[in-house]
Every structure is written in structure tokens, then in C-alpha cells.
């Protein structure tokens, strides 16, 4: 069954090629991409079941044994991420089907979207650092295209910032890999786990910090988040939604993997916790200062990254489990919020908060937004509550009172800014006569595919809450595997000697 | 030899970073190219001293093929990214006549909010400018920035 392991990369990349050749036949393009991403959801679910029953699945596609060739390995963390990300990718694709040629209907969109899916898939299944770099590059290349493909003035302007920042981070990543190879003689993650223990303590911490910096730019954590609120809101809605849901989480995933599996707790807890607290508070304060819906939501992406780093910073299994759970819960929530934001913008022509009174005009969108916002703020029955409860209880267990207080404060401020959006967009009646006239002609009718796509993501967030027990068990298993890498090393290297060539 | 190449890599990094912090996209691009070269050189250096035979002769010490494979992959990727940035710079020149990186309109708006002395009507005027033409006249924008 481990034959499924390369599928998350292979299926979308083949579909991307096929979609590219079918550029003149939009219908055929759509059939292929929907079919492939639908299959991918099934494959990911099968992989999750497989990993749950039989442990980490490993494949060596080149035929070379592990430390020398390319290794693909799916453990619990990878499997969880694959399932959530493939469902989100599929739902957003369905969301785009009703859009015109200028947006997601353009011939470029489908191949680029498939390449993005391939990059995300490869990043989750890969077992070596260099392949992770390649996966990031594949994802970023297609994201550059998706951000700028309309070529409008704004997109080029903000696209520049986005591309340059990410290219610089990638080159830093490459430099870090070169240095790591020079020091240890291997780029295989399982092999590195053993090889880094031979390095001096200071060297190891320096490497861990270097990789934290590299992935910190991608994850938009404090103080490296400045590019995100500028570049995300200008992209087309479905693109922003996928970026918000997946791309920053890709950075968090890489942080979780490298900081635990490879460099077991080499970055001091206090550094991670300070970063986590600052990311939470500054992100949410940024959100409060804005009065444009998409920018508010962009700042919330940053704020929530802090919670994921917090669980890692506690350096305990329960903290790590809470982080994993939090990432799983955030991916659909953020996507849902941005999709509803885009739906509102397409109706009213603006994403500014100006008492649009959409509750009456578009009750379904209001419901979608409300459910996702409650999850984000962490109201008790929703998934955000479970994640935050896990983080807080892990923090209390470690007597890390300061970070617990900061996280609760951040949570409260999140609620405030969600209420601000709610009051600004859904409640009341338009203030000015001009707004009223403009909105009276507006009908809140959406293509059924939009509703279905958005509903699917919202249902996924509710499912995370409903089956929180099961998801929590999986997160805990993922955390245990990360915390104690012996099983992973054993699965990848088998009985072979670990530690790389000197 | 390794020290020499390491020094070259260091100089490339330094020059690259200097170019990266300029305002013109073409300079940023050259900077990215140089940093890319530096990183690739570093990858090559990671394979050990130069001058050893490739992986053909079983008996003697051979050079490590892995970093060379990694460097090749990285070169291709940097090449693609550079081309994309060139296209972006060209698009910017076509649209605006230059390839300078502009100030962020939102940042300018917020920095104006702090300026209590600024005239309200002027503020509204500039905001509408931002929405429609994205500050063609640099006079108003630099005024807002300086405050």
C-alpha cells in the first residue's frame, strides 16, 4: 500500500501537464483537475488509515537506499496535513468553477493550481531537506504565477514584494542546506537526526536558528510577517483563500518537523515563546488597526501562527499535539473566512467595512462567515476552542503563565476584531444614501459551485470540531512520533547505519 | 583553494545583499542572481576539496557527486525565478514607465493618520487618488511619506 506515497505529488503534477496542453479546452481542463483532486482526497484518506494502522510509510523512488537517494516518508503529521490540504484544495477548485475567464477561468489558472497542489503534496511527503527546498520552490513558482497572472497594476506591485521576499528566503534556505551538508554530509532527515548529535552544541543551535529563520519568513511569524498583509489581499479570491489556508501552514509544518525531528529542542524554549507571544499580539493588533475585511483577515493569519509556535515552544508532547491540532483546525477556517470575504466583495464591489447590512441580503454567506469566525475566535463548541484549550492546558502544565496569559489576551482581541467585521459587513443598514442605492441593485446570487465549495470548507471546520476526539488522538500520535524520532529513523533507514558520511 | 572560493562566496553574498536593498527591480534582480551564485558555490564547496576525479574510478578518493547534483537543481530553479522576475520588471516598465518598488499605499495612509496637522480635505483627496490612479503625482505622496 505504500505505493500511494508518491501520489500526492505525482497525480497533480501529471494533471498540471495535461491541463497545460488542454489550454484551449476549458471544460476538459476542469474535468481533469476536479477528477485528480477528488482522487487525491481519497488517496490521502487511505494514507491516513494506512499510517494509523501500520505506522510510517516509506518509499525510495530512485531505488537508492535511504541516506543516498530521495526518500519519501509519510508519518502521522504528513498524513493529517495531506488529508486536510487535499480537501481544502479540492473545495476551492470547486469554488472557482463558476468564475469567468478573467479570474479562475483563465487558461493559466488550472495548470498553475495543479502545480501548487503538487508542491504542497511533495512538501508533506518528502523525507529530505533538499527535496523540501524543491517542493517549496514548486509551490512558490506556481504561487508567483497565481498572484500575478492577471497582470494588473496592483498585482504587479504587490507581486514584486511577495516574489522578492520569498526568493530571498529560498536562497537563504539553499545556503543553510549547503552549510548543513558541509557539516554533516547528509540531507536526509532521518539521517540528520543522528548526524546532528555529533556536531558541537553551538553549531547545532546555530543551524536550528537558521532553519527557524528560513521557515519563519514562509510562515510569516514575528518579525518576518511584513510582506503578508500587502500581497495576499490583491490576489484573486480563490487564490488568496488557498494561500491563507495552506502556504503559511507549509512554513509551520516545516518548522514543526525540523525543530523536533531533526534538531530535537535545540532552539531554547524562551526564544520560541517570545516569538509566539509577539506574533499573536502584534498580528491581532494589526488586524484591529485595519478597516478592510481582507487585510483584517490577513493580519489574523499572522496572529494565529503565534499559537502554532507556542505549542512547539513548550517543548512537551501535549504542547506539540496542540500545535498539530491547531494547524489542522486553522487550514479550513482561514480558507473559509477568505472565501466568504471574496463572496462579499464580489457582491458589493468592496471589502471595506462600511455597514453593508448583508445579513438580510445574503444570509447563507453570513452563516458561513459566522461559523468560521466562531471557530477562529475559539468559542466552546467549535474547533478553535479545542485547539486553544489544548495549548492553554499544555502551558499550565509547564507553568508558563506569561504565554498562557498572552494567548488568552490574543484570543479576546481576535473575538473583538471578528465582531468588528460582523458589525461592519453583516449588521444594520447602509449608512449613506449612496451605499444604499448601490446595494439595492445588488443581488446576492452566487453560482451553485461557489456555495458548494465554500460549504465544503465550512463543513470541514465543523467536522474537525465534531470529531475533535479522533483528530486530537491523531495529533497526539503525530506529536509523539516527532518528539521521539526513533520510530521514524527506523522506518526510513531500516537496520542501516545512520549518521551520514563524515 | 577552499578558502579562496569561500572568500568569493562571501563577496558575492555581500554585493548581492547590497543590490537587494536598492529600489530598482533590475538591481534587486542582479542581487538575487549574485546571492544565488554564492549559494550554489557554497553547495559545491560542501562536497569537499576540488580536483578529485568524478565517480568513475573505484580505487582512489572520488569527489562527492551529491552536492553537484544539488547545485545543478538549484541553478535551474534560480534561472526560472530570475526569468519570472525579469518578466515582472518588464511588465512594471510597460505599465508605469519605471521599475521602482513603490511605497505601500496602506502604510502611507496609516502614517498620514498619525499626522494631526494634516488637512482633512487633502487626506480625502489623496485617498481617492490611491483608489483610482495609485499616485501618479509623486509630489503628494512624498509629502505624505515625510510626515
Coordinates of C-alpha atoms in Angstrom, one line a residue, chain A residues 64 67-68 130 133-134 137 141 144-145 148 150-161 163-164 167-168 171-172 174-179 181-182 185-187 230 289-291 295 501, chain B residues 13 20 25 28 32 35-36 39-40 42-43 46-47 64 66-67 70-71 73-74 77-78 80-81 84-85 88-89 91-92 95-96 99-107 109-110 133-134 136:
Chain A
X64 CA 18.8 4.0 -4.0
X67 CA 20.7 8.1 3.1
X68 CA 21.8 8.4 -0.6
X130 CA 16.8 19.3 -0.3
X133 CA 13.6 23.0 -0.8
X134 CA 12.5 21.8 -4.3
X137 CA 10.2 26.2 -5.0
X141 CA 6.8 29.3 -8.5
X144 CA 4.0 33.7 -8.1
X145 CA 2.0 32.9 -11.2
X148 CA 0.3 38.0 -10.8
X150 CA -4.0 39.0 -14.3
X151 CA -1.0 41.4 -14.6
X152 CA -3.0 44.3 -13.3
X153 CA -1.0 47.3 -11.8
X154 CA -1.8 46.3 -8.2
X155 CA -0.9 42.7 -8.7
X156 CA 2.5 43.5 -10.3
X157 CA 3.2 46.0 -7.5
X158 CA 2.4 43.6 -4.6
X159 CA 3.6 40.6 -6.5
X160 CA 7.0 42.1 -6.6
X161 CA 7.2 42.3 -2.8
X163 CA 8.3 37.3 -5.1
X164 CA 11.4 39.1 -3.9
X167 CA 13.1 34.3 -3.4
X168 CA 15.5 35.7 -0.8
X171 CA 18.2 31.4 -1.3
X172 CA 18.8 31.5 2.4
X174 CA 19.6 26.8 0.0
X175 CA 22.6 28.4 1.8
X176 CA 21.5 26.7 5.0
X177 CA 21.3 23.3 3.3
X178 CA 24.8 23.8 1.8
X179 CA 26.2 24.6 5.2
X181 CA 25.7 19.3 4.1
X182 CA 29.2 20.6 4.7
X185 CA 27.4 15.1 4.9
X186 CA 23.7 14.3 4.6
X187 CA 20.4 15.9 3.7
X230 CA 0.4 43.5 1.4
X289 CA -6.0 48.8 13.2
X290 CA -7.3 47.9 9.7
X291 CA -10.7 48.6 8.3
X295 CA -6.5 43.0 5.3
X501 CA 29.4 10.1 5.7
Chain B
X13 CA 26.8 37.4 -0.7
X20 CA 19.0 43.7 -2.9
X25 CA 13.8 46.0 -9.5
X28 CA 17.3 43.7 -6.9
X32 CA 19.3 37.9 -6.3
X35 CA 23.2 35.6 -4.0
X36 CA 22.1 32.6 -6.0
X39 CA 24.6 29.7 -2.5
X40 CA 25.5 27.4 -5.4
X42 CA 28.7 27.1 -1.2
X43 CA 26.9 23.9 -2.2
X46 CA 30.3 21.4 0.7
X47 CA 31.4 18.5 -1.4
X64 CA 31.2 13.7 -3.8
X66 CA 25.6 14.7 -4.4
X67 CA 26.4 18.4 -3.9
X70 CA 22.0 19.6 -5.7
X71 CA 23.8 22.6 -7.2
X73 CA 19.0 21.6 -9.5
X74 CA 19.4 24.8 -7.6
X77 CA 15.4 26.9 -10.1
X78 CA 17.3 30.2 -9.7
X80 CA 13.5 30.1 -13.7
X81 CA 12.9 32.5 -10.8
X84 CA 10.0 35.4 -13.9
X85 CA 11.3 38.4 -12.1
X88 CA 7.6 41.2 -13.8
X89 CA 10.1 44.0 -14.1
X91 CA 5.5 44.4 -17.0
X92 CA 6.2 47.1 -14.5
X95 CA 2.6 49.9 -17.0
X96 CA 4.4 52.7 -15.2
X99 CA 10.6 49.5 -12.3
X100 CA 11.0 51.2 -8.9
X101 CA 9.4 49.5 -6.0
X102 CA 6.6 51.8 -4.8
X103 CA 5.6 52.7 -1.3
X104 CA 2.8 50.8 0.1
X105 CA -0.4 52.9 -0.1
X106 CA -1.8 51.4 3.2
X107 CA 1.4 52.3 5.0
X109 CA -2.4 56.1 4.8
X110 CA -1.6 55.0 8.3
X133 CA -4.7 56.1 -10.1
X134 CA -2.3 54.9 -7.4
X136 CA 0.8 59.3 -10.4

